[in-house]
Amino acid sequence: FDDAVLVTKLANGHYELQVHIADVAHYVERGSPLDREARLRGTSVYFPNRAVPMLPEELSNGICSLNPKVDRLVMSAVMEMDATGKMVGSDFTAGVIRSAERMTYTNVNKVLEGDREMNERYKPLVERFKLMRELAGLRIKLRHGRGSIDFDLPEPVIEFDDQGRMTSIVRSERNIAHRLIEEFMLAANEAVAQYLEKRAVASLHRVHEKPD
């Protein structure tokens, strides 16, 4: 529920990618008791059977969650990509969105693989998902052309029994739906970085060590 995405085709043949992030800062003022407690916690902590949230659940699972069919406050990156997927413009704005649907990676993947039941269930959105796949494919191709290394590695998933005892560690299933979101989040990060760099805003950069 942290983010929502939308891809549309523009009249000039370009793509418009919208990435909307829940605007938590609207509700958590800097220096407020909420902000101070969140700083002490640092992050939400996830256990096998429960989570300890960084912010109260009324915020984290309530008004700050981009639940479908309700109005929610967001910070948005609206980007224009040309026919090759290259970013040619971007804009940033605070706004209000109403998410159309809460999707899972599994269901989006089934839609894109032509699953009849899922295509019927999400019929109004099927073409949207196909357009997302199209744009993500172009973005991946561009990234590879720039020398990006694709760490498309499965993550471990720990399985537990009814008593909470670990029973096994298996590989997570990655599919095209994961790639869509990753590419669109990378694009939004890139657009924000360009915005800051053009304005000479001092920013922290994380530099990864060379892979083995």
PDB file of C-alpha atoms in Angstrom:
ATOM      1  CA  PHE A   1       0.000   0.000   0.000  1.00  0.00           C
ATOM      2  CA  ASP A   2       3.037   2.333  -0.138  1.00  0.00           C
ATOM      3  CA  ASP A   3       2.889   3.167  -3.822  1.00  0.00           C
ATOM      4  CA  ALA A   4       0.727   3.102  -6.933  1.00  0.00           C
ATOM      5  CA  VAL A   5       1.679   3.233 -10.607  1.00  0.00           C
ATOM      6  CA  LEU A   6      -0.021   4.150 -13.876  1.00  0.00           C
ATOM      7  CA  VAL A   7       1.203   4.065 -17.490  1.00  0.00           C
ATOM      8  CA  THR A   8      -0.624   5.759 -20.356  1.00  0.00           C
ATOM      9  CA  LYS A   9       0.226   6.291 -24.015  1.00  0.00           C
ATOM     10  CA  LEU A  10       0.427   9.947 -25.067  1.00  0.00           C
ATOM     11  CA  ALA A  11      -0.769  11.422 -28.361  1.00  0.00           C
ATOM     12  CA  ASN A  12       2.851  11.936 -29.508  1.00  0.00           C
ATOM     13  CA  GLY A  13       3.586   8.218 -29.152  1.00  0.00           C
ATOM     14  CA  HIS A  14       5.445   8.685 -25.867  1.00  0.00           C
ATOM     15  CA  TYR A  15       4.632   7.028 -22.548  1.00  0.00           C
ATOM     16  CA  GLU A  16       3.577   8.760 -19.368  1.00  0.00           C
ATOM     17  CA  LEU A  17       4.623   6.959 -16.204  1.00  0.00           C
ATOM     18  CA  GLN A  18       3.099   8.044 -12.911  1.00  0.00           C
ATOM     19  CA  VAL A  19       4.579   6.828  -9.630  1.00  0.00           C
ATOM     20  CA  HIS A  20       2.620   7.846  -6.546  1.00  0.00           C
ATOM     21  CA  ILE A  21       4.078   7.452  -3.048  1.00  0.00           C
ATOM     22  CA  ALA A  22       1.955   7.699   0.102  1.00  0.00           C
ATOM     23  CA  ASP A  23       2.522  11.154   1.619  1.00  0.00           C
ATOM     24  CA  VAL A  24       3.299  10.155   5.207  1.00  0.00           C
ATOM     25  CA  ALA A  25       5.055  13.467   5.876  1.00  0.00           C
ATOM     26  CA  HIS A  26       1.711  15.277   5.597  1.00  0.00           C
ATOM     27  CA  TYR A  27       0.591  13.551   8.784  1.00  0.00           C
ATOM     28  CA  VAL A  28       3.917  13.343  10.636  1.00  0.00           C
ATOM     29  CA  GLU A  29       5.291  16.833  11.262  1.00  0.00           C
ATOM     30  CA  ARG A  30       9.019  17.262  11.704  1.00  0.00           C
ATOM     31  CA  GLY A  31       9.981  17.275  15.383  1.00  0.00           C
ATOM     32  CA  SER A  32       6.551  16.107  16.548  1.00  0.00           C
ATOM     33  CA  PRO A  33       6.220  13.290  19.132  1.00  0.00           C
ATOM     34  CA  LEU A  34       5.311  10.950  16.244  1.00  0.00           C
ATOM     35  CA  ASP A  35       8.445  11.949  14.343  1.00  0.00           C
ATOM     36  CA  ARG A  36      10.685  11.574  17.405  1.00  0.00           C
ATOM     37  CA  GLU A  37       9.335   8.094  18.172  1.00  0.00           C
ATOM     38  CA  ALA A  38       9.738   7.060  14.528  1.00  0.00           C
ATOM     39  CA  ARG A  39      13.370   8.233  14.586  1.00  0.00           C
ATOM     40  CA  LEU A  40      14.007   6.111  17.690  1.00  0.00           C
ATOM     41  CA  ARG A  41      12.517   3.039  15.993  1.00  0.00           C
ATOM     42  CA  GLY A  42      14.284   3.725  12.698  1.00  0.00           C
ATOM     43  CA  THR A  43      12.198   1.262  10.667  1.00  0.00           C
ATOM     44  CA  SER A  44       9.263  -1.080  10.996  1.00  0.00           C
ATOM     45  CA  VAL A  45      10.409  -4.517  12.168  1.00  0.00           C
ATOM     46  CA  TYR A  46       8.892  -7.648  10.658  1.00  0.00           C
ATOM     47  CA  PHE A  47       8.682 -10.944  12.522  1.00  0.00           C
ATOM     48  CA  PRO A  48       7.251 -14.224  11.157  1.00  0.00           C
ATOM     49  CA  ASN A  49       3.932 -13.742  12.941  1.00  0.00           C
ATOM     50  CA  ARG A  50       3.681  -9.988  13.491  1.00  0.00           C
ATOM     51  CA  ALA A  51       5.125  -6.593  12.690  1.00  0.00           C
ATOM     52  CA  VAL A  52       6.194  -3.751  14.978  1.00  0.00           C
ATOM     53  CA  PRO A  53       5.443  -0.639  12.901  1.00  0.00           C
ATOM     54  CA  MET A  54       7.554   2.490  12.893  1.00  0.00           C
ATOM     55  CA  LEU A  55       4.352   4.550  12.967  1.00  0.00           C
ATOM     56  CA  PRO A  56       1.008   3.795  14.663  1.00  0.00           C
ATOM     57  CA  GLU A  57      -1.185   1.399  12.698  1.00  0.00           C
ATOM     58  CA  GLU A  58      -3.848   4.089  12.336  1.00  0.00           C
ATOM     59  CA  LEU A  59      -1.332   5.798  10.049  1.00  0.00           C
ATOM     60  CA  SER A  60       0.714   2.942   8.585  1.00  0.00           C
ATOM     61  CA  ASN A  61      -2.247   0.682   7.811  1.00  0.00           C
ATOM     62  CA  GLY A  62      -4.905   3.387   7.739  1.00  0.00           C
ATOM     63  CA  ILE A  63      -4.865   6.905   6.323  1.00  0.00           C
ATOM     64  CA  CYS A  64      -1.343   6.528   4.858  1.00  0.00           C
ATOM     65  CA  SER A  65      -2.120   3.287   3.020  1.00  0.00           C
ATOM     66  CA  LEU A  66      -3.094   3.644  -0.636  1.00  0.00           C
ATOM     67  CA  ASN A  67      -6.163   1.484  -0.216  1.00  0.00           C
ATOM     68  CA  PRO A  68      -8.270   1.032  -3.358  1.00  0.00           C
ATOM     69  CA  LYS A  69     -11.406   3.070  -4.051  1.00  0.00           C
ATOM     70  CA  VAL A  70     -10.638   5.778  -1.451  1.00  0.00           C
ATOM     71  CA  ASP A  71      -8.936   9.171  -1.710  1.00  0.00           C
ATOM     72  CA  ARG A  72      -5.364   9.264  -0.418  1.00  0.00           C
ATOM     73  CA  LEU A  73      -2.642  11.928  -0.259  1.00  0.00           C
ATOM     74  CA  VAL A  74       0.483  11.239  -2.318  1.00  0.00           C
ATOM     75  CA  MET A  75       3.721  12.702  -3.590  1.00  0.00           C
ATOM     76  CA  SER A  76       3.891  11.974  -7.297  1.00  0.00           C
ATOM     77  CA  ALA A  77       6.578  11.698  -9.948  1.00  0.00           C
ATOM     78  CA  VAL A  78       5.072  12.101 -13.427  1.00  0.00           C
ATOM     79  CA  MET A  79       7.560  11.150 -16.138  1.00  0.00           C
ATOM     80  CA  GLU A  80       7.476  11.223 -19.931  1.00  0.00           C
ATOM     81  CA  MET A  81       9.387   8.526 -21.828  1.00  0.00           C
ATOM     82  CA  ASP A  82       9.968   8.461 -25.579  1.00  0.00           C
ATOM     83  CA  ALA A  83       9.320   5.477 -27.849  1.00  0.00           C
ATOM     84  CA  THR A  84      12.613   3.877 -26.750  1.00  0.00           C
ATOM     85  CA  GLY A  85      11.833   4.276 -23.039  1.00  0.00           C
ATOM     86  CA  LYS A  86      14.258   7.180 -22.548  1.00  0.00           C
ATOM     87  CA  MET A  87      13.094   9.760 -20.016  1.00  0.00           C
ATOM     88  CA  VAL A  88      12.525  13.120 -21.715  1.00  0.00           C
ATOM     89  CA  GLY A  89      10.809  15.003 -18.913  1.00  0.00           C
ATOM     90  CA  SER A  90       9.532  14.760 -15.370  1.00  0.00           C
ATOM     91  CA  ASP A  91       7.432  16.691 -12.900  1.00  0.00           C
ATOM     92  CA  PHE A  92       6.791  16.322  -9.177  1.00  0.00           C
ATOM     93  CA  THR A  93       3.662  17.247  -7.300  1.00  0.00           C
ATOM     94  CA  ALA A  94       1.649  16.644  -4.171  1.00  0.00           C
ATOM     95  CA  GLY A  95      -1.780  15.303  -4.945  1.00  0.00           C
ATOM     96  CA  VAL A  96      -4.737  13.061  -4.230  1.00  0.00           C
ATOM     97  CA  ILE A  97      -5.290   9.720  -5.932  1.00  0.00           C
ATOM     98  CA  ARG A  98      -7.892   6.989  -5.786  1.00  0.00           C
ATOM     99  CA  SER A  99      -6.236   3.628  -6.436  1.00  0.00           C
ATOM    100  CA  ALA A 100      -8.235   1.448  -8.824  1.00  0.00           C
ATOM    101  CA  GLU A 101      -7.203  -1.913  -7.394  1.00  0.00           C
ATOM    102  CA  ARG A 102      -4.896  -3.589  -4.927  1.00  0.00           C
ATOM    103  CA  MET A 103      -2.834  -6.028  -6.980  1.00  0.00           C
ATOM    104  CA  THR A 104      -0.401  -8.789  -6.069  1.00  0.00           C
ATOM    105  CA  TYR A 105       2.681  -9.751  -8.069  1.00  0.00           C
ATOM    106  CA  THR A 106       1.187 -13.205  -8.574  1.00  0.00           C
ATOM    107  CA  ASN A 107      -2.091 -11.927 -10.036  1.00  0.00           C
ATOM    108  CA  VAL A 108      -0.450  -9.364 -12.309  1.00  0.00           C
ATOM    109  CA  ASN A 109       1.860 -12.086 -13.604  1.00  0.00           C
ATOM    110  CA  LYS A 110      -1.131 -14.340 -14.265  1.00  0.00           C
ATOM    111  CA  VAL A 111      -2.844 -11.553 -16.199  1.00  0.00           C
ATOM    112  CA  LEU A 112       0.238 -11.028 -18.347  1.00  0.00           C
ATOM    113  CA  GLU A 113       0.592 -14.771 -18.942  1.00  0.00           C
ATOM    114  CA  GLY A 114      -2.957 -14.869 -20.282  1.00  0.00           C
ATOM    115  CA  ASP A 115      -4.700 -16.607 -17.378  1.00  0.00           C
ATOM    116  CA  ARG A 116      -8.386 -16.580 -18.356  1.00  0.00           C
ATOM    117  CA  GLU A 117      -9.783 -16.193 -14.832  1.00  0.00           C
ATOM    118  CA  MET A 118      -7.468 -13.306 -13.919  1.00  0.00           C
ATOM    119  CA  ASN A 119      -8.014 -11.565 -17.261  1.00  0.00           C
ATOM    120  CA  GLU A 120     -11.757 -11.684 -16.666  1.00  0.00           C
ATOM    121  CA  ARG A 121     -11.457 -10.565 -13.051  1.00  0.00           C
ATOM    122  CA  TYR A 122      -9.315  -7.534 -13.923  1.00  0.00           C
ATOM    123  CA  LYS A 123     -10.732  -6.929 -17.391  1.00  0.00           C
ATOM    124  CA  PRO A 124     -10.744  -3.078 -17.206  1.00  0.00           C
ATOM    125  CA  LEU A 125      -7.035  -3.096 -16.272  1.00  0.00           C
ATOM    126  CA  VAL A 126      -5.595  -5.767 -18.571  1.00  0.00           C
ATOM    127  CA  GLU A 127      -4.461  -3.325 -21.287  1.00  0.00           C
ATOM    128  CA  ARG A 128      -2.871  -1.142 -18.593  1.00  0.00           C
ATOM    129  CA  PHE A 129      -0.757  -4.061 -17.404  1.00  0.00           C
ATOM    130  CA  LYS A 130       0.300  -4.879 -20.966  1.00  0.00           C
ATOM    131  CA  LEU A 131       1.374  -1.261 -21.461  1.00  0.00           C
ATOM    132  CA  MET A 132       3.350  -1.438 -18.212  1.00  0.00           C
ATOM    133  CA  ARG A 133       5.135  -4.559 -19.447  1.00  0.00           C
ATOM    134  CA  GLU A 134       5.912  -2.816 -22.736  1.00  0.00           C
ATOM    135  CA  LEU A 135       7.458   0.224 -21.040  1.00  0.00           C
ATOM    136  CA  ALA A 136       9.331  -1.842 -18.445  1.00  0.00           C
ATOM    137  CA  GLY A 137      10.861  -3.911 -21.256  1.00  0.00           C
ATOM    138  CA  LEU A 138      12.137  -0.759 -22.940  1.00  0.00           C
ATOM    139  CA  ARG A 139      13.550   0.559 -19.666  1.00  0.00           C
ATOM    140  CA  ILE A 140      15.368  -2.734 -18.972  1.00  0.00           C
ATOM    141  CA  LYS A 141      16.887  -2.665 -22.453  1.00  0.00           C
ATOM    142  CA  LEU A 142      18.111   0.908 -21.956  1.00  0.00           C
ATOM    143  CA  ARG A 143      19.566   0.085 -18.565  1.00  0.00           C
ATOM    144  CA  HIS A 144      21.498  -2.848 -19.951  1.00  0.00           C
ATOM    145  CA  GLY A 145      22.788  -0.602 -22.736  1.00  0.00           C
ATOM    146  CA  ARG A 146      24.180   1.731 -20.059  1.00  0.00           C
ATOM    147  CA  GLY A 147      26.119  -1.144 -18.496  1.00  0.00           C
ATOM    148  CA  SER A 148      23.771  -1.878 -15.609  1.00  0.00           C
ATOM    149  CA  ILE A 149      24.257  -5.257 -13.944  1.00  0.00           C
ATOM    150  CA  ASP A 150      20.972  -7.078 -13.439  1.00  0.00           C
ATOM    151  CA  PHE A 151      20.962  -8.757 -10.029  1.00  0.00           C
ATOM    152  CA  ASP A 152      17.820 -10.761 -10.719  1.00  0.00           C
ATOM    153  CA  LEU A 153      18.376 -13.058  -7.738  1.00  0.00           C
ATOM    154  CA  PRO A 154      15.689 -14.970  -5.815  1.00  0.00           C
ATOM    155  CA  GLU A 155      15.235 -14.012  -2.173  1.00  0.00           C
ATOM    156  CA  PRO A 156      15.002 -16.601   0.598  1.00  0.00           C
ATOM    157  CA  VAL A 157      11.584 -17.223   2.141  1.00  0.00           C
ATOM    158  CA  ILE A 158      11.509 -18.851   5.584  1.00  0.00           C
ATOM    159  CA  GLU A 159       8.560 -21.173   6.220  1.00  0.00           C
ATOM    160  CA  PHE A 160       7.160 -21.922   9.687  1.00  0.00           C
ATOM    161  CA  ASP A 161       4.785 -24.481  11.173  1.00  0.00           C
ATOM    162  CA  ASP A 162       1.734 -23.731  13.356  1.00  0.00           C
ATOM    163  CA  GLN A 163       3.936 -23.463  16.466  1.00  0.00           C
ATOM    164  CA  GLY A 164       6.153 -20.835  14.824  1.00  0.00           C
ATOM    165  CA  ARG A 165       9.086 -23.198  14.346  1.00  0.00           C
ATOM    166  CA  MET A 166      11.122 -22.870  11.173  1.00  0.00           C
ATOM    167  CA  THR A 167      10.548 -25.778   8.812  1.00  0.00           C
ATOM    168  CA  SER A 168      12.391 -24.781   5.644  1.00  0.00           C
ATOM    169  CA  ILE A 169      13.996 -22.054   3.548  1.00  0.00           C
ATOM    170  CA  VAL A 170      12.799 -21.839  -0.049  1.00  0.00           C
ATOM    171  CA  ARG A 171      13.440 -19.503  -2.959  1.00  0.00           C
ATOM    172  CA  SER A 172      10.895 -16.789  -3.673  1.00  0.00           C
ATOM    173  CA  GLU A 173       9.299 -16.818  -7.101  1.00  0.00           C
ATOM    174  CA  ARG A 174      10.236 -13.752  -9.148  1.00  0.00           C
ATOM    175  CA  ASN A 175       8.270 -12.805 -12.229  1.00  0.00           C
ATOM    176  CA  ILE A 176       7.660  -9.959 -14.686  1.00  0.00           C
ATOM    177  CA  ALA A 177       5.381  -8.180 -12.195  1.00  0.00           C
ATOM    178  CA  HIS A 178       8.329  -7.714  -9.817  1.00  0.00           C
ATOM    179  CA  ARG A 179      10.386  -6.317 -12.697  1.00  0.00           C
ATOM    180  CA  LEU A 180       7.664  -3.798 -13.590  1.00  0.00           C
ATOM    181  CA  ILE A 181       7.623  -2.226 -10.150  1.00  0.00           C
ATOM    182  CA  GLU A 182      11.412  -2.298  -9.807  1.00  0.00           C
ATOM    183  CA  GLU A 183      11.887  -0.521 -13.147  1.00  0.00           C
ATOM    184  CA  PHE A 184       9.267   2.113 -12.357  1.00  0.00           C
ATOM    185  CA  MET A 185      10.733   2.812  -8.902  1.00  0.00           C
ATOM    186  CA  LEU A 186      14.211   3.083 -10.438  1.00  0.00           C
ATOM    187  CA  ALA A 187      12.828   5.568 -12.970  1.00  0.00           C
ATOM    188  CA  ALA A 188      11.262   7.679 -10.214  1.00  0.00           C
ATOM    189  CA  ASN A 189      14.523   7.653  -8.225  1.00  0.00           C
ATOM    190  CA  GLU A 190      16.451   8.643 -11.341  1.00  0.00           C
ATOM    191  CA  ALA A 191      14.058  11.525 -12.039  1.00  0.00           C
ATOM    192  CA  VAL A 192      14.372  12.824  -8.464  1.00  0.00           C
ATOM    193  CA  ALA A 193      18.189  12.541  -8.609  1.00  0.00           C
ATOM    194  CA  GLN A 194      18.261  14.553 -11.839  1.00  0.00           C
ATOM    195  CA  TYR A 195      15.979  17.180 -10.290  1.00  0.00           C
ATOM    196  CA  LEU A 196      18.270  17.574  -7.267  1.00  0.00           C
ATOM    197  CA  GLU A 197      21.462  17.542  -9.319  1.00  0.00           C
ATOM    198  CA  LYS A 198      20.236  20.251 -11.721  1.00  0.00           C
ATOM    199  CA  ARG A 199      19.500  22.476  -8.731  1.00  0.00           C
ATOM    200  CA  ALA A 200      22.804  21.651  -6.976  1.00  0.00           C
ATOM    201  CA  VAL A 201      20.955  20.350  -3.929  1.00  0.00           C
ATOM    202  CA  ALA A 202      23.388  18.530  -1.640  1.00  0.00           C
ATOM    203  CA  SER A 203      22.385  14.874  -1.485  1.00  0.00           C
ATOM    204  CA  LEU A 204      23.657  11.648   0.017  1.00  0.00           C
ATOM    205  CA  HIS A 205      24.655   8.974  -2.496  1.00  0.00           C
ATOM    206  CA  ARG A 206      25.035   5.288  -1.754  1.00  0.00           C
ATOM    207  CA  VAL A 207      27.878   3.738  -3.704  1.00  0.00           C
ATOM    208  CA  HIS A 208      27.891  -0.052  -3.817  1.00  0.00           C
ATOM    209  CA  GLU A 209      31.089  -2.017  -3.644  1.00  0.00           C
ATOM    210  CA  LYS A 210      32.098  -3.823  -6.833  1.00  0.00           C
ATOM    211  CA  PRO A 211      30.358  -7.199  -7.158  1.00  0.00           C
ATOM    212  CA  ASP A 212      32.453 -10.349  -6.866  1.00  0.00           C
TER     213      ASP A 212
END
